[in-house]
Structure formats: C-alpha cells, structure tokens
XYZ file of C-alpha atoms in Angstrom:
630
model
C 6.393 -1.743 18.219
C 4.049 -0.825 15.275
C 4.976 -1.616 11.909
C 5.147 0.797 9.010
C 2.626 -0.550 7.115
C -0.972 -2.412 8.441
C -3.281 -4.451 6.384
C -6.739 -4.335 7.827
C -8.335 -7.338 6.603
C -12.246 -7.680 6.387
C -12.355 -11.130 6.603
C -10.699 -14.307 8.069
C -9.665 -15.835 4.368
C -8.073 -12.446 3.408
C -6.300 -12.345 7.125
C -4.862 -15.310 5.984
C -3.765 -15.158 2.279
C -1.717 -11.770 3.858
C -0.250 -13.831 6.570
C 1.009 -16.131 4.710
C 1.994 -13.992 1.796
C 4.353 -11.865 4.472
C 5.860 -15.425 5.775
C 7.003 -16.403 2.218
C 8.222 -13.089 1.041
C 9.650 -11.386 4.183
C 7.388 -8.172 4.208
C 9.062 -7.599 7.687
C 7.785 -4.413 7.833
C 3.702 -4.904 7.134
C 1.453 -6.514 10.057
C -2.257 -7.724 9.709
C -4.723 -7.256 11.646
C -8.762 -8.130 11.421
C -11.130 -5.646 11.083
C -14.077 -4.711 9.135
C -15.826 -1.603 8.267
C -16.066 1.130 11.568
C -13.934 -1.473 13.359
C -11.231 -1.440 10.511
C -11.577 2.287 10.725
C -10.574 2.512 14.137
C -7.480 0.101 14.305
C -6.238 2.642 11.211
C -6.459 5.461 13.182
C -4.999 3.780 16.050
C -2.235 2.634 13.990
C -1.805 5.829 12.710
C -1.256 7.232 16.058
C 1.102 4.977 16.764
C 3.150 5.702 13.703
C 1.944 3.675 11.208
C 2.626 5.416 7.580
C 0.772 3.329 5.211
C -2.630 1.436 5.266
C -3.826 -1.612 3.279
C -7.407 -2.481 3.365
C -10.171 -4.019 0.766
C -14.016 -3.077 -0.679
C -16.158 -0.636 1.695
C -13.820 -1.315 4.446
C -10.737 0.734 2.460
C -13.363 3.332 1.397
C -14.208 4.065 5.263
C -10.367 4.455 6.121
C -9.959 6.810 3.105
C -11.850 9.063 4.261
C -10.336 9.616 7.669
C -6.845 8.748 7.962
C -3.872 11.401 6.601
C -1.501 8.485 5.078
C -1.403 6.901 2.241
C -3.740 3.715 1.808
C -3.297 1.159 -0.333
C -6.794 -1.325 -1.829
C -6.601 -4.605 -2.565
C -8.041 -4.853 -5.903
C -9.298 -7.877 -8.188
C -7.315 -8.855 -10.891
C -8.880 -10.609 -13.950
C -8.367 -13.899 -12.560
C -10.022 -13.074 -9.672
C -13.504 -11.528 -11.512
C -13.294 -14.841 -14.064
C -13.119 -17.244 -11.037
C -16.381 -15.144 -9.305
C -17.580 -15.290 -13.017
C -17.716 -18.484 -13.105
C -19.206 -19.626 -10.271
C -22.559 -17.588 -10.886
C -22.561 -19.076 -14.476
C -23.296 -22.303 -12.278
C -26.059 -20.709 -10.420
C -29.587 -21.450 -11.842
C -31.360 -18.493 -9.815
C -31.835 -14.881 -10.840
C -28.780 -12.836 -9.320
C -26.937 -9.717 -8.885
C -23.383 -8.080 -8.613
C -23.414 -5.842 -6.225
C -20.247 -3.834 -6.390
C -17.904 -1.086 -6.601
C -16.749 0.534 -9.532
C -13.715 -1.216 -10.611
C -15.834 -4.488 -9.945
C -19.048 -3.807 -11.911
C -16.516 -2.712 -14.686
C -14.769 -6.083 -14.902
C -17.866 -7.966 -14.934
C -18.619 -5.732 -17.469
C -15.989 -6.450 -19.777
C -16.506 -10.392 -19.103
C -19.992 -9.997 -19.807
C -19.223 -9.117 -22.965
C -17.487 -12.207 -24.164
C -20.701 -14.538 -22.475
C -23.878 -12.975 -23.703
C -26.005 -15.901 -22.644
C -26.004 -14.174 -19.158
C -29.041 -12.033 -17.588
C -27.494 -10.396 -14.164
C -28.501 -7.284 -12.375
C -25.394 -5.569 -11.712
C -25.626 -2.267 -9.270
C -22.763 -0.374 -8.961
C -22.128 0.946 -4.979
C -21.105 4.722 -4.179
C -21.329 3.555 0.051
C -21.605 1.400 2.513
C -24.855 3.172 3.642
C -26.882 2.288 0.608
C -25.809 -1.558 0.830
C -28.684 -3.152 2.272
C -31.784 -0.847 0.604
C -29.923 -1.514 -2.762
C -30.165 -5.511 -2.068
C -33.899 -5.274 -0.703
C -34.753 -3.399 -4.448
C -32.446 -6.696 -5.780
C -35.024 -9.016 -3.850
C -38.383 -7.303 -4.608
C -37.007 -7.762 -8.738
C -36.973 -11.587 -8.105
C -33.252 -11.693 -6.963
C -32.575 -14.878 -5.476
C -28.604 -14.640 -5.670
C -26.510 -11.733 -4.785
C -22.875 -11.556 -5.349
C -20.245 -9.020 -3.417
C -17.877 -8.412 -0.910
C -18.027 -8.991 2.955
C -20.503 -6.061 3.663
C -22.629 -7.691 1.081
C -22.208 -10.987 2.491
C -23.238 -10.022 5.528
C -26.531 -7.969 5.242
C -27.784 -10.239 2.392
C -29.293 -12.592 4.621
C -31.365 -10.388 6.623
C -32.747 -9.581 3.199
C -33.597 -12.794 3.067
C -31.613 -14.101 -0.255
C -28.304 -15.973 -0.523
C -25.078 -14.738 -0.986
C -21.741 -15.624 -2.866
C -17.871 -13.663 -1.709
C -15.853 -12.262 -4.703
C -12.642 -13.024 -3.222
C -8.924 -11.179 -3.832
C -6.809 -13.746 -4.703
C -2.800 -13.777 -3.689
C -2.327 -12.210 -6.600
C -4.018 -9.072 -5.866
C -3.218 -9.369 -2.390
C 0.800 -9.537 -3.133
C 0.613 -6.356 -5.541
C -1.160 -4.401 -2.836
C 1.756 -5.413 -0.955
C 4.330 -4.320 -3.135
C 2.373 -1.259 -4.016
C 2.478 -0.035 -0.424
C 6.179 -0.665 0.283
C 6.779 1.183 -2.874
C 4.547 3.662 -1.230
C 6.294 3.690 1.809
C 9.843 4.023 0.391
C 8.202 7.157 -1.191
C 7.326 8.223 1.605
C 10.145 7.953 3.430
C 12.127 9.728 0.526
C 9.835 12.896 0.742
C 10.231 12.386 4.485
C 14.300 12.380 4.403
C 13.627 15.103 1.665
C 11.553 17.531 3.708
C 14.023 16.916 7.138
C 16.984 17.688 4.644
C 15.159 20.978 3.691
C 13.705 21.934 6.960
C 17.186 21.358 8.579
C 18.523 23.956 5.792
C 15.560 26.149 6.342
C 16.108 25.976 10.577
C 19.490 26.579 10.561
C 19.232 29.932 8.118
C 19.632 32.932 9.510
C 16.680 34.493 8.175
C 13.038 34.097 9.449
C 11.576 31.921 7.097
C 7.849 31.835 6.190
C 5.553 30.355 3.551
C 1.969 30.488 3.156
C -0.641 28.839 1.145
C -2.533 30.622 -1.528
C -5.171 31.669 0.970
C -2.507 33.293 3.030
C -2.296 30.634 5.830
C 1.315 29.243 7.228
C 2.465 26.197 5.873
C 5.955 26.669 7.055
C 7.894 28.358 9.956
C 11.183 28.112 10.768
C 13.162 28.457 14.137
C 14.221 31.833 13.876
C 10.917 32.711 12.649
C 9.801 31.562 16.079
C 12.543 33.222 18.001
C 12.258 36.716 16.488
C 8.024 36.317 16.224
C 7.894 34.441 20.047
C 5.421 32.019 18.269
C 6.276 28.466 18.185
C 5.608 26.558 14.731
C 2.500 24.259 16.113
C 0.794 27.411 16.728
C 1.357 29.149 13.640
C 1.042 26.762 11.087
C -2.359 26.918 9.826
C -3.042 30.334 10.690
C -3.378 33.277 8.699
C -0.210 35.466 8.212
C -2.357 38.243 9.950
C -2.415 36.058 13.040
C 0.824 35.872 13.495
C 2.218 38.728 12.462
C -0.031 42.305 13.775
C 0.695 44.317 11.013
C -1.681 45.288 8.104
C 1.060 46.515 6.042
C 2.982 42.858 5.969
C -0.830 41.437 5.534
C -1.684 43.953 2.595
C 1.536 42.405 0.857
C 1.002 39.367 1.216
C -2.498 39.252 0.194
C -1.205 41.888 -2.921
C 1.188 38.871 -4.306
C 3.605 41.437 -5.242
C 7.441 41.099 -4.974
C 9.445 42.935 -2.686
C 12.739 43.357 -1.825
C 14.869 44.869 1.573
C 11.565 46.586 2.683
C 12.223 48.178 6.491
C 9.017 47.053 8.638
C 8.398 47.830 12.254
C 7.439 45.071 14.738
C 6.989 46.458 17.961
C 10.207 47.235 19.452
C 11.648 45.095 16.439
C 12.978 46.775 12.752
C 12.642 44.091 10.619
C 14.694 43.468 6.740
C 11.877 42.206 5.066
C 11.671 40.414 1.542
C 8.550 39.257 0.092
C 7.551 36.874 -3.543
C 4.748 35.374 -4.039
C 4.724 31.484 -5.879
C 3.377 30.362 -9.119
C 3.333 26.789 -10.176
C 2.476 26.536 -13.677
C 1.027 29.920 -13.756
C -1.322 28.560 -10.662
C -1.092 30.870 -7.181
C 0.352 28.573 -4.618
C 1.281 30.681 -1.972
C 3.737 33.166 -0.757
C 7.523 32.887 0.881
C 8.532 35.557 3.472
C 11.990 36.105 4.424
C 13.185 38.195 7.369
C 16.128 39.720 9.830
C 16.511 41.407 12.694
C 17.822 44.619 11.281
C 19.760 44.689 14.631
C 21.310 41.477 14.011
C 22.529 42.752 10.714
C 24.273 45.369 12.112
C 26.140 43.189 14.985
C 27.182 40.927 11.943
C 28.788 43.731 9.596
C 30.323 44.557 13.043
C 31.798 41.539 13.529
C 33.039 41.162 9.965
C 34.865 45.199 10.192
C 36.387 43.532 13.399
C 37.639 40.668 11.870
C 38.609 42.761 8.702
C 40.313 45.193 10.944
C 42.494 42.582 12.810
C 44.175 41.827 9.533
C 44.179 45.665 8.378
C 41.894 44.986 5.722
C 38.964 47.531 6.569
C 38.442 50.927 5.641
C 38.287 53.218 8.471
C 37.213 56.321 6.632
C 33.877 58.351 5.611
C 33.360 61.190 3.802
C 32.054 63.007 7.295
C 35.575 62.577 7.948
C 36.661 64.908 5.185
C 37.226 68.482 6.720
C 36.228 70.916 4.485
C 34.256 74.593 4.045
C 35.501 75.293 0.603
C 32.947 74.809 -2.648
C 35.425 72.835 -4.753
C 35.569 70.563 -2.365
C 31.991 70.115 -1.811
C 32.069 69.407 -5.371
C 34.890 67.182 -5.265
C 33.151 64.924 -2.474
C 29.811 64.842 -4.252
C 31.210 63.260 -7.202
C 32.952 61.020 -5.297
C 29.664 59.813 -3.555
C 28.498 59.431 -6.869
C 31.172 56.728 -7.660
C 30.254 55.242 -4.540
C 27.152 53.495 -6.213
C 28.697 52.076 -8.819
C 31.490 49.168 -9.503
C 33.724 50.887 -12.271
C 37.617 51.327 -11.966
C 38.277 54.643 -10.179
C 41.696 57.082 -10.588
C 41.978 59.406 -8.011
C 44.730 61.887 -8.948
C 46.489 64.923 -7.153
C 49.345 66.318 -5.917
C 50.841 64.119 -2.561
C 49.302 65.118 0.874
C 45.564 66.045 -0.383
C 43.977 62.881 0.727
C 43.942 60.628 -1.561
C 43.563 57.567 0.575
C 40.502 58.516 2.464
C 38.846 59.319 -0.782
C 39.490 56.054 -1.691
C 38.477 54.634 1.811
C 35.164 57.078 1.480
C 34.033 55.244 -2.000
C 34.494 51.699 -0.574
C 32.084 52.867 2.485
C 29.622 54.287 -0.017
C 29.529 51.307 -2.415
C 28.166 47.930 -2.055
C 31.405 46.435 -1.064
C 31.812 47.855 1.974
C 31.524 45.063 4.711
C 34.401 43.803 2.146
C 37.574 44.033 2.665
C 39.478 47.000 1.619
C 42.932 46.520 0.950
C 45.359 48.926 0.065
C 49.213 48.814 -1.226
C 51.517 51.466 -2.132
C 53.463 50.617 -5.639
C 56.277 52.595 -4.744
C 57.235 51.409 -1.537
C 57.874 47.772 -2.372
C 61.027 46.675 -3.769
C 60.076 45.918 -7.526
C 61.251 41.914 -7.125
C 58.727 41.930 -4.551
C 55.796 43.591 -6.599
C 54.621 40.499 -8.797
C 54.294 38.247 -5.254
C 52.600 40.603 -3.265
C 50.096 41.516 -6.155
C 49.348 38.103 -7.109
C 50.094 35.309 -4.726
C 52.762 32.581 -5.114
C 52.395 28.796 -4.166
C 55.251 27.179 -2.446
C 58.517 26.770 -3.804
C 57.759 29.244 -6.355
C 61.211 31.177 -5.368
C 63.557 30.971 -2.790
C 62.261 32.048 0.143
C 59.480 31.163 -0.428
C 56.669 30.740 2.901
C 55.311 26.920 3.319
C 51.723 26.332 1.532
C 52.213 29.653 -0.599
C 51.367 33.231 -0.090
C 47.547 34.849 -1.664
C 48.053 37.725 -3.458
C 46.220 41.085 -2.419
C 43.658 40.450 -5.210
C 42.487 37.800 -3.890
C 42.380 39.022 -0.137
C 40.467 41.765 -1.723
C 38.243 39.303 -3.274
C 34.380 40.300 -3.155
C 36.125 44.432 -1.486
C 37.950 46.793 -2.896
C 42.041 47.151 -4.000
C 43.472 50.671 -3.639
C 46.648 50.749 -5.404
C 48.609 54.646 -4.608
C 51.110 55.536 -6.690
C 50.230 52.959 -9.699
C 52.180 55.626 -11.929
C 55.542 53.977 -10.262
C 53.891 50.216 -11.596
C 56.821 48.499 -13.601
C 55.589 48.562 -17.502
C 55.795 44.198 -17.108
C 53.859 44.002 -14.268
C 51.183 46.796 -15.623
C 50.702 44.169 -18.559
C 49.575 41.490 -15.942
C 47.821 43.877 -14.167
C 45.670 45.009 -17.387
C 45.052 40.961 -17.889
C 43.430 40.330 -14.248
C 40.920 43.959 -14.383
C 40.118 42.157 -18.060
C 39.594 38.394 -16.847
C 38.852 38.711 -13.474
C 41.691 36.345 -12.760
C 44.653 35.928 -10.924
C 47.516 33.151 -11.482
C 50.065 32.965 -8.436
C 53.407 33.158 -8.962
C 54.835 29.470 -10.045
C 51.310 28.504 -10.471
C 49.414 27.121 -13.841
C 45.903 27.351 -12.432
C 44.030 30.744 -12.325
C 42.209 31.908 -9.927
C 38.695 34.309 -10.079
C 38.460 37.196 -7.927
C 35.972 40.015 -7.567
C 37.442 43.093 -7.135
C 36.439 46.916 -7.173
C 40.125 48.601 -7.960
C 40.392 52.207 -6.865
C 43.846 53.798 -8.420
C 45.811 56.841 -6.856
C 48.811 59.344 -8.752
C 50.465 62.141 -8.318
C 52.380 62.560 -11.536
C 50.413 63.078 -15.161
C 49.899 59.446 -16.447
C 48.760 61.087 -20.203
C 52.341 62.854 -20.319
C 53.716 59.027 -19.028
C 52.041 57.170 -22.168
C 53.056 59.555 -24.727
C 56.863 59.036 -22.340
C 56.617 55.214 -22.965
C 56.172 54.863 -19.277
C 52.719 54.161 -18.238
C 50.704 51.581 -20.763
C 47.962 53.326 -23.164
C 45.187 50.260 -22.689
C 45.912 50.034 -19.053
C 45.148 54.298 -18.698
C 41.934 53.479 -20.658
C 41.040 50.820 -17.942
C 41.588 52.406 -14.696
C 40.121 55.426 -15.562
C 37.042 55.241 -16.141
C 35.990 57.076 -13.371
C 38.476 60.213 -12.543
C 38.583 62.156 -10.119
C 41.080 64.550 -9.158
C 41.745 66.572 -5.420
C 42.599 69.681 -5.343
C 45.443 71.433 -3.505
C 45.452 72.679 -0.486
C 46.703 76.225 -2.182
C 43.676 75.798 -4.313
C 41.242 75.444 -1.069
C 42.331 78.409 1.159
C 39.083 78.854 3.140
C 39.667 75.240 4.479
C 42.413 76.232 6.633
C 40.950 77.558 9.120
C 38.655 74.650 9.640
C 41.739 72.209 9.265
C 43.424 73.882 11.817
C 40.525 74.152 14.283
C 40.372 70.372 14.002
C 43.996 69.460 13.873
C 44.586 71.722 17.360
C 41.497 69.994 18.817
C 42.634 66.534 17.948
C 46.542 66.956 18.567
C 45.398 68.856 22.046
C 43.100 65.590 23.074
C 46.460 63.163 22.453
C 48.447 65.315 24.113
C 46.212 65.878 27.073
C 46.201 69.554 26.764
C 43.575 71.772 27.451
C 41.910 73.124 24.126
C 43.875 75.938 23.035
C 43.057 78.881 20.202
C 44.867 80.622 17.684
C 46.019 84.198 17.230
C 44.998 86.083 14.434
C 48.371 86.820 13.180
C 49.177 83.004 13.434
C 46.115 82.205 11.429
C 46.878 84.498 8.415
C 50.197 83.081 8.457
C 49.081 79.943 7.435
C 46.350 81.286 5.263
C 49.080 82.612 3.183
C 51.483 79.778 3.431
C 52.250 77.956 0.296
C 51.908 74.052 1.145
C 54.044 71.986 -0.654
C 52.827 68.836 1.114
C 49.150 69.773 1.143
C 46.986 69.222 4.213
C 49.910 66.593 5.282
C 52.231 69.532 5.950
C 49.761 71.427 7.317
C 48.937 68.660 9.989
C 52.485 68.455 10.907
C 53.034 72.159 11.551
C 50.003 72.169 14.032
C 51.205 69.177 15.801
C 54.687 70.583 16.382
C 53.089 73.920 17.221
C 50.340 72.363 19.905
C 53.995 70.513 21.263
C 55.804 73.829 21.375
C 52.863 76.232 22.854
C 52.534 76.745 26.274
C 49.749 79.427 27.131
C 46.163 79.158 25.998
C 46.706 80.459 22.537
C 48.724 79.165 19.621
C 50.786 82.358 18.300
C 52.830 82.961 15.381
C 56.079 82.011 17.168
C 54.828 78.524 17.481
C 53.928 78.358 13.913
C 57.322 79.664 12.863
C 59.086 76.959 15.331
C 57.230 74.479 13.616
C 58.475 75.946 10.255
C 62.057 74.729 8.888
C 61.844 77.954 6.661
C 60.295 80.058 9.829
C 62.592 78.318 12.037
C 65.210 79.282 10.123
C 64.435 83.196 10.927
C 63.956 82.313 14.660
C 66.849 81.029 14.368
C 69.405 83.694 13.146
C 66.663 86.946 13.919
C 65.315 85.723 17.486
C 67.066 88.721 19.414
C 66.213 91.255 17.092
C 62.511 89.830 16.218
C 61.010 88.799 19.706
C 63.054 90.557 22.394
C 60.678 93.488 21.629
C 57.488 94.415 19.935
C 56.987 93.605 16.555
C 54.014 94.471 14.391
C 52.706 91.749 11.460
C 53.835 94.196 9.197
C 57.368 94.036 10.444
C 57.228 90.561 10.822
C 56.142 90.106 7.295
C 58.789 92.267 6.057
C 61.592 90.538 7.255
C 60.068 87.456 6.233
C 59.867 88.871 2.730
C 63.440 89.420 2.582
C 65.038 86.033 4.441
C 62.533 84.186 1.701
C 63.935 86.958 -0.816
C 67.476 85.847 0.384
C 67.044 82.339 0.719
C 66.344 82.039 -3.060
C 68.564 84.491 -4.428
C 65.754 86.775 -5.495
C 64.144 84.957 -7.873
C 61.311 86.408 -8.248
C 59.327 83.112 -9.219
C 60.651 80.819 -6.793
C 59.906 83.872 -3.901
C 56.473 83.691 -5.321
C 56.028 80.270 -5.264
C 56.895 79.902 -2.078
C 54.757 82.880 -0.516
C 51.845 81.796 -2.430
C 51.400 85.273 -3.833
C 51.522 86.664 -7.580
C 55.020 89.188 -8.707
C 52.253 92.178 -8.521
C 51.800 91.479 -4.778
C 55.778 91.043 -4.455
C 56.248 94.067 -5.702
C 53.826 96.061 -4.109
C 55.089 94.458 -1.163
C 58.529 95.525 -1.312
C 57.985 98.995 -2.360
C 55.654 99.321 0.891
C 58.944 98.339 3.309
C-alpha cells in the first residue's frame, strides 16, 4: 500500500540520511525511494497514481517533478551548515573552480563569500537541467579545473573532462523537508475533509448547484445538477457553461456577471427556477455560482406541505376566484384586498356576520408570501374565556390542572412563519388584548406557566362585526391595540348593499347544492328570483345559502319556484303555513302574492312602518305606494 508521502532521492547518501531519519522519528507515513532526474519523475507520477499526496525530492530532480505532478512537493534545501561545510572544502582546493547551482545555492555562497574575500570562484546560477553540461564546458574552456554541485552536476562533469565535488543536504535539511511535508499533508487532508464536508452539503441540496471559473468553465457540479441536466460531473467539469447547458440566454448571463434572482428558463421539456451571482474576491472576477429547480418539483413540494398543513386544518382553502360576485363594489372590495395580499401589515376585515369574512381572510394568505404557511384561524367568541389565554399562547406542563403531558403550543406559534386569523377579536377580553398588543409588538410569545419567550413570525389578519371605534370610546376594546391591527382595513359590504350578486349567488348555490344532492341541475322562476332580489338578508350571503339549500331539498320539478323559496323561509313559511288553501289551491298572480305578503309582514310587526321596511328591504315611499295600489 502506498504511503502518503514519497521522497525521491537522487542519490544513495540522501536515500540513506531519509531512511534513517524515518527509523528514528517514526515518519510512518513517508517512504523513499531512489530516483534521479526523468527516472525520479516517473516514480512521482506513479506514486501519484497510486495515491500518493505529497512529494519530496532535491536539486534538478524536484524541479522536473514540479513541473508535472498536481500535489504538493516538498525540496530538500541546504541550510547554512550545509553551504559552510561545501564552503569549506573548496577553500582546500588549490585549482580554479566553480559553483554550479540553483538559486537558493548560488545565493548562500553568496552571502559566505562575503565574509572570505580571499576567494576567486566562478559561480553560475542554473535555470535547468538542459543547460547543465554546455554551462560546465564554458566553466572548462575559462580554466575551470573544479566544479562544485549537485548529482546532475556530478555526473556530467566528467565527460567534460574536470573533477567534481557533491554539495550535500545534511539531516538537518533533510528532517525539515520532512516535517514540512507532513505539515503539508495534514493541510491537505484538512482542505480534503473540508471540501467532502462542503460537497456533501452541496450534493445533498435540493437545488442544482453550479459554479464556474471566471472564464465561464465548470468547476463544480452537484448531483442534482446531474440528475435534472443528465450530465454526470466528470463530463462537465471543465467545460464551458454553454456546453452543458444549450441555451444562449443562461450563457449570455453568465458571461454578463449580472445578478439574478427566480428567473423562469426553459430547458427542453424542463421549466427551470433559476438564480444567478457572479463572485468577486477582493474586487477580482472569480467566477460565477448557478442555482436551480425543477419548477415542477416546486410545485409537488408546496403540495405536499398544503397536504400536510391540511391534515392538521392549518391551510387555507380559499382564493379570491372563489368569491362570487357581478357587483362593482365588490370588484372594488376584492382588488384592495389583493393589494394587501403583497404586503405583511396587520389586516381588519370588518362587516356585518355572513358576508365572508373568512375567505377574505383565506384569499390574502393565498396572495401573500406566506402562503405555503400555515393559516390558522380561531374564533374569540366561541371559546370559553378561561380557555382563551392557553389556546392563544401555549402552556408547558403542569401549568394548570388539566393540563396535557409535555405542554400545549399556542396558535401563534403553529402559525409561526403563516398567517393567524382571529374573527370576532371585538369579543377579546380587555386582559388578554393587553398580551395580545405585547406579542404583534415583540414578536414573542411566553406559554402559559412559562418564564422563557418564545419568537414567532406571524402575519395576523383580524375580523368584526360590531364598531371597535364606538368600543374604545365604551372602554371595551383597547385604543393602542385598534391602532395595531388596523393598519390595513377593509370592510365587506352587505349583501343588501350588493343586489346584482344574487342572481349569480343563487346560480351557484343551486348548482353546487344540486351536485351534493345528486339532482339534476335545476332553474329558477322568475317570480322566485325577484323574491330574493328583494329580500332583506339579515345573515348576508349565509342566509341566502341556506334558503337555496332548503329550497333545492324541497323542489321537485325542473324549476325552483317561489313556493320553494317561501318553504325555505321561516317568515314565508309562516304564510304557507296559515294562507296555503287560500294562496296555492288556485291561481295567484305576483301581485297578489306580494300583497298578502305586504300585509302578514305588515301584521307580523304591528305596522311599524320602519321595522316593515326593514324587513322588505324597501324605503316608506315604496310602502306606501304599495299599499295604496292593493
């Protein structure tokens, strides 16, 4: 088995300090093996191959591997004691003689040289291995008897017919180069652990991942880059983006080094979320990252988190394509509404009960960036008020009696990162509107029993029926808290105040109630129609859904007529009731019929005038002109 690190030694004596040097200090993890120049070279690479991650080597030899391995190698240098021992042997040598060297060598006999003047030696200063043995034969041809180097000089000298003397690396130098490469190596092998760590976080994303160089080639590519591109990494890294991915738009953006953000590109049968931002280290171009996703995978995931939403009845199931209307205030109504939709501010939806206040809310949250949040909604005035403060905030265990094992979260925080509808806030107890007021200021919650506080980001959507400016000025409803929810307002009108959407509402309730029923799709009379177009609702479009369910129940032709909508009626049931013989055991005209409605409502209500017209939906001119017709 290869170790991590090889020393290629030129020479025997060097094979043999580094032997010895790993026996005494336990380098288990460097071997040595003999090589010199090209031969050197091509144990490296073979090493290399075999997983060897860092190199040793000495003079021209360590040059050579430099060049053409892609780890990190390591040169035995000279250390002082080293050049003054080679220093002073060619003080003893009598003959003309030069150093023939690399740089760091030629420098140190420079700096000795310098302390012994007395000296005249050549000294030539090597750039390769190439120009070794012309450089000694110019040595020779000056009168050089001597020349001084490493092994490659050592060797070629004597065909140039002079002598020769090693400059040798002692254990010193030998031992640093040593230490230097297992420091080397632990590097290494930190980036390495580094990189996995990061490639592991960048596989197991679940966006396609790429990153480029500055000259737009792939440096990185992750694995779902692969699965949504059908390119494996080997064969993309290195190319150009445009390569990889056939589209000049994506290439045109890469090469601008522009940002951009949740840009919609199509990839053959693919639509693809694409984000791009270019790097800058330093203010240098390094490259680009590209982040992508399946837009189709998107949508399966926001799927899957409605469905899991919806299991615990945390989801909002309606749209504003769901709001049935034909009438102009309401198209105003809704487009305001879609206007809150894009932003995160407190919302009070207001209106009488039975106008929809709920699927308002329900619409916003579907609009706004919450909406694959949860949206949770709770009615203030149908929990007992000892039960408020729990349910709003959350208790931990043993906060009460009662109380479930492990604690109970509040609905703030299982709205957390959604939306909180809370209908009927007007029936809030004034205590637990001061908490209340505390968490839309903080951002906070603190469970029942509990010292710790919680965050929680919540968009909170309010709902009322009754005048919350005539509360304050009552001393029920808190000033500050007003000022906070309702920052947004919006109010729905009546159904009196949106007659033309009848028609529509009732075309769609008959439809829908028909469909549960499993009855064939009935219509409406046009006597039954203008009933209801004159009706005054009370409960809004709630009442009027009720009346057409009972009245789809009751009717048994092909045609809903106004004796279903009276059956469906407690006040027109009330006149079927006590007038059937007399009203439908013959022909009746509207006009009768709306007579003798006139005066049971006139009846009913002891003819006051007011409460007549109230309940007719018609002004006292009308009543009166009414009556004086019959």
């Amino acid at each position: 088995m290869k170790k991590d690190i090889l020393f290629v030694s030129p020479f025997e004596d060097l094979y043999k300090t580094a032997k010895h040097l790993i026996k005494i200090h336990g380098f288990e993890e460097i071997d040595v093996e003999m090589g010199d120049l090209e031969e050197g070279v091509e144990k490296a690479r073979l090493a290399v191959d075999n997983g060897t991650r860092v190199l040793i080597s000495r003079g021209g030899t360590y040059n050579l591997i430099l060049k053409e391995v892609d780890v990190p190698v390591v040169e035995v240098g000279l250390t002082a004691f080293d050049i003054l021992k080679s220093f002073k042997l060619t003080r003893q040598i009598k003959e003309p003689l030069a150093i023939i060297g690399y740089r760091n060598v030629i420098k140190g006999y420079d700096i000795i040289e310098e302390l012994f003047s007395d000296m005249d030696v050549i000294k030539i200063t090597l750039d390769n291995t190439d120009s070794v043995e012309a450089r000694i034969r110019e040595c020779v041809e000056q009168g050089v008897k001597v020349v001084v180097g490493d092994t490659v000089v050592n060797r070629i000298a004597p065909k140039c017919g002079c002598k020769s003397l090693l400059i040798e690396s002692g254990e010193e130098a030998v031992l640093s180069a040593m230490k230097e490469a297992i420091r080397v190596l632990k590097a290494a092998q930190a980036e390495s652990d580094r990189m996995q760590r990061f490639m592991a976080v960048i596989d197991y994303t679940s966006d396609g991942v790429i990153a480029t160089d500055k000259d737009g080639r792939i440096t990185v590519f992750n694995r779902n880059a692969e699965n949504m591109l059908g390119k494996t990494k080997e064969k993309a890294k290195g190319q150009l983006i445009s390569q990889v991915i056939k589209d000049n738009e994506i290439s045109k953006l890469v090469g601008s080094r522009s940002i951009k953000v949740d840009s919609i590109y199509d990839l053959g049968n693919t639509k693809l979320a694409l984000n791009h931002v270019p790097i800058f280290v330093d203010g240098d171009d390094t490259g680009s990252i590209i982040t992508f996703q399946d837009i189709t995978k998107i949508q399966s995931l926001e799927k899957k988190i409605r469905l899991e939403l919806s299991k615990k009845g945390f989801v909002a199931k309606y749209t504003f394509q769901d709001i049935i209307h034909k009438s102009s205030i309401m198209q105003r109504c809704i487009k305001r509404a879609r206007t809150y939709g894009e932003y995160d501010s407190s919302v009070l939806i207001s209106g009488p009960s039975g106008v929809g206040k709920e699927i308002f809310a329900q619409s916003i949250h579907n609009t706004s960036k919450r909406r694959t949040g949860p949206f949770v909604p709770i009615n203030c005035a149908a929990l007992p008020v000892n039960l408020i403060e729990s349910e709003l905030f959350g208790y931990v265990e043993g906060a009460f009696t009662g109380a479930k094992k492990g604690g109970k979260p509040g609905i703030f925080e299982m709205a957390h990162k959604g939306t909180i509808f809370l209908d009927e806030i007007s029936e809030l107890p004034l205590d637990l509107q001061a908490r209340l007021l505390r968490v839309i200021q903080e951002r906070e919650v603190m469970r029942v029993g509990d010292d710790k506080v919680i965050p929680v980001d919540v968009r909170i959507i309010c709902a009322t029926n009754r005048d919350l400016k005539t509360m304050v000025l009552d001393g029920g409803f808190r000033r500050d808290l007003l000022f906070r929810i309702n920052i947004l307002s919006l109010n729905i009108p009546s159904l009196n105040e949106r007659k033309e959407d009848i028609k529509v509402l009732t075309s769609y309730f008959i439809d829908l109630y028909c469909g549960e029923y499993g009855k064939d799709t009935i219509g409406i009379s046009s006597d039954a129609l203008e009933y209801l177009e004159c009706f005054n609702y009370e409960g809004n479009v709630r009442e009027l859904q009720g009346m057409i369910e009972r009245a789809v129940i009751t009717c048994d032709g092909n045609e809903m007529r106004l004796e279903n909508i009276l059956e469906s009626d407690s006040e027109g049931a009330d006149i079927l009731t006590a007038n059937r013989s007399n009203i439908f055991d013959e022909e009746h005209t509207l006009k009768e019929l709306e007579s003798k409605y006139i005066d049971y409502i006139s009846s009913k209500y002891n003819n006051s005038k007011q409460e007549i017209c109230n309940v007719l939906g018609i002004d006292r001119t009308t009543l009166w002109r009414k009556k004086k017709k019959t």
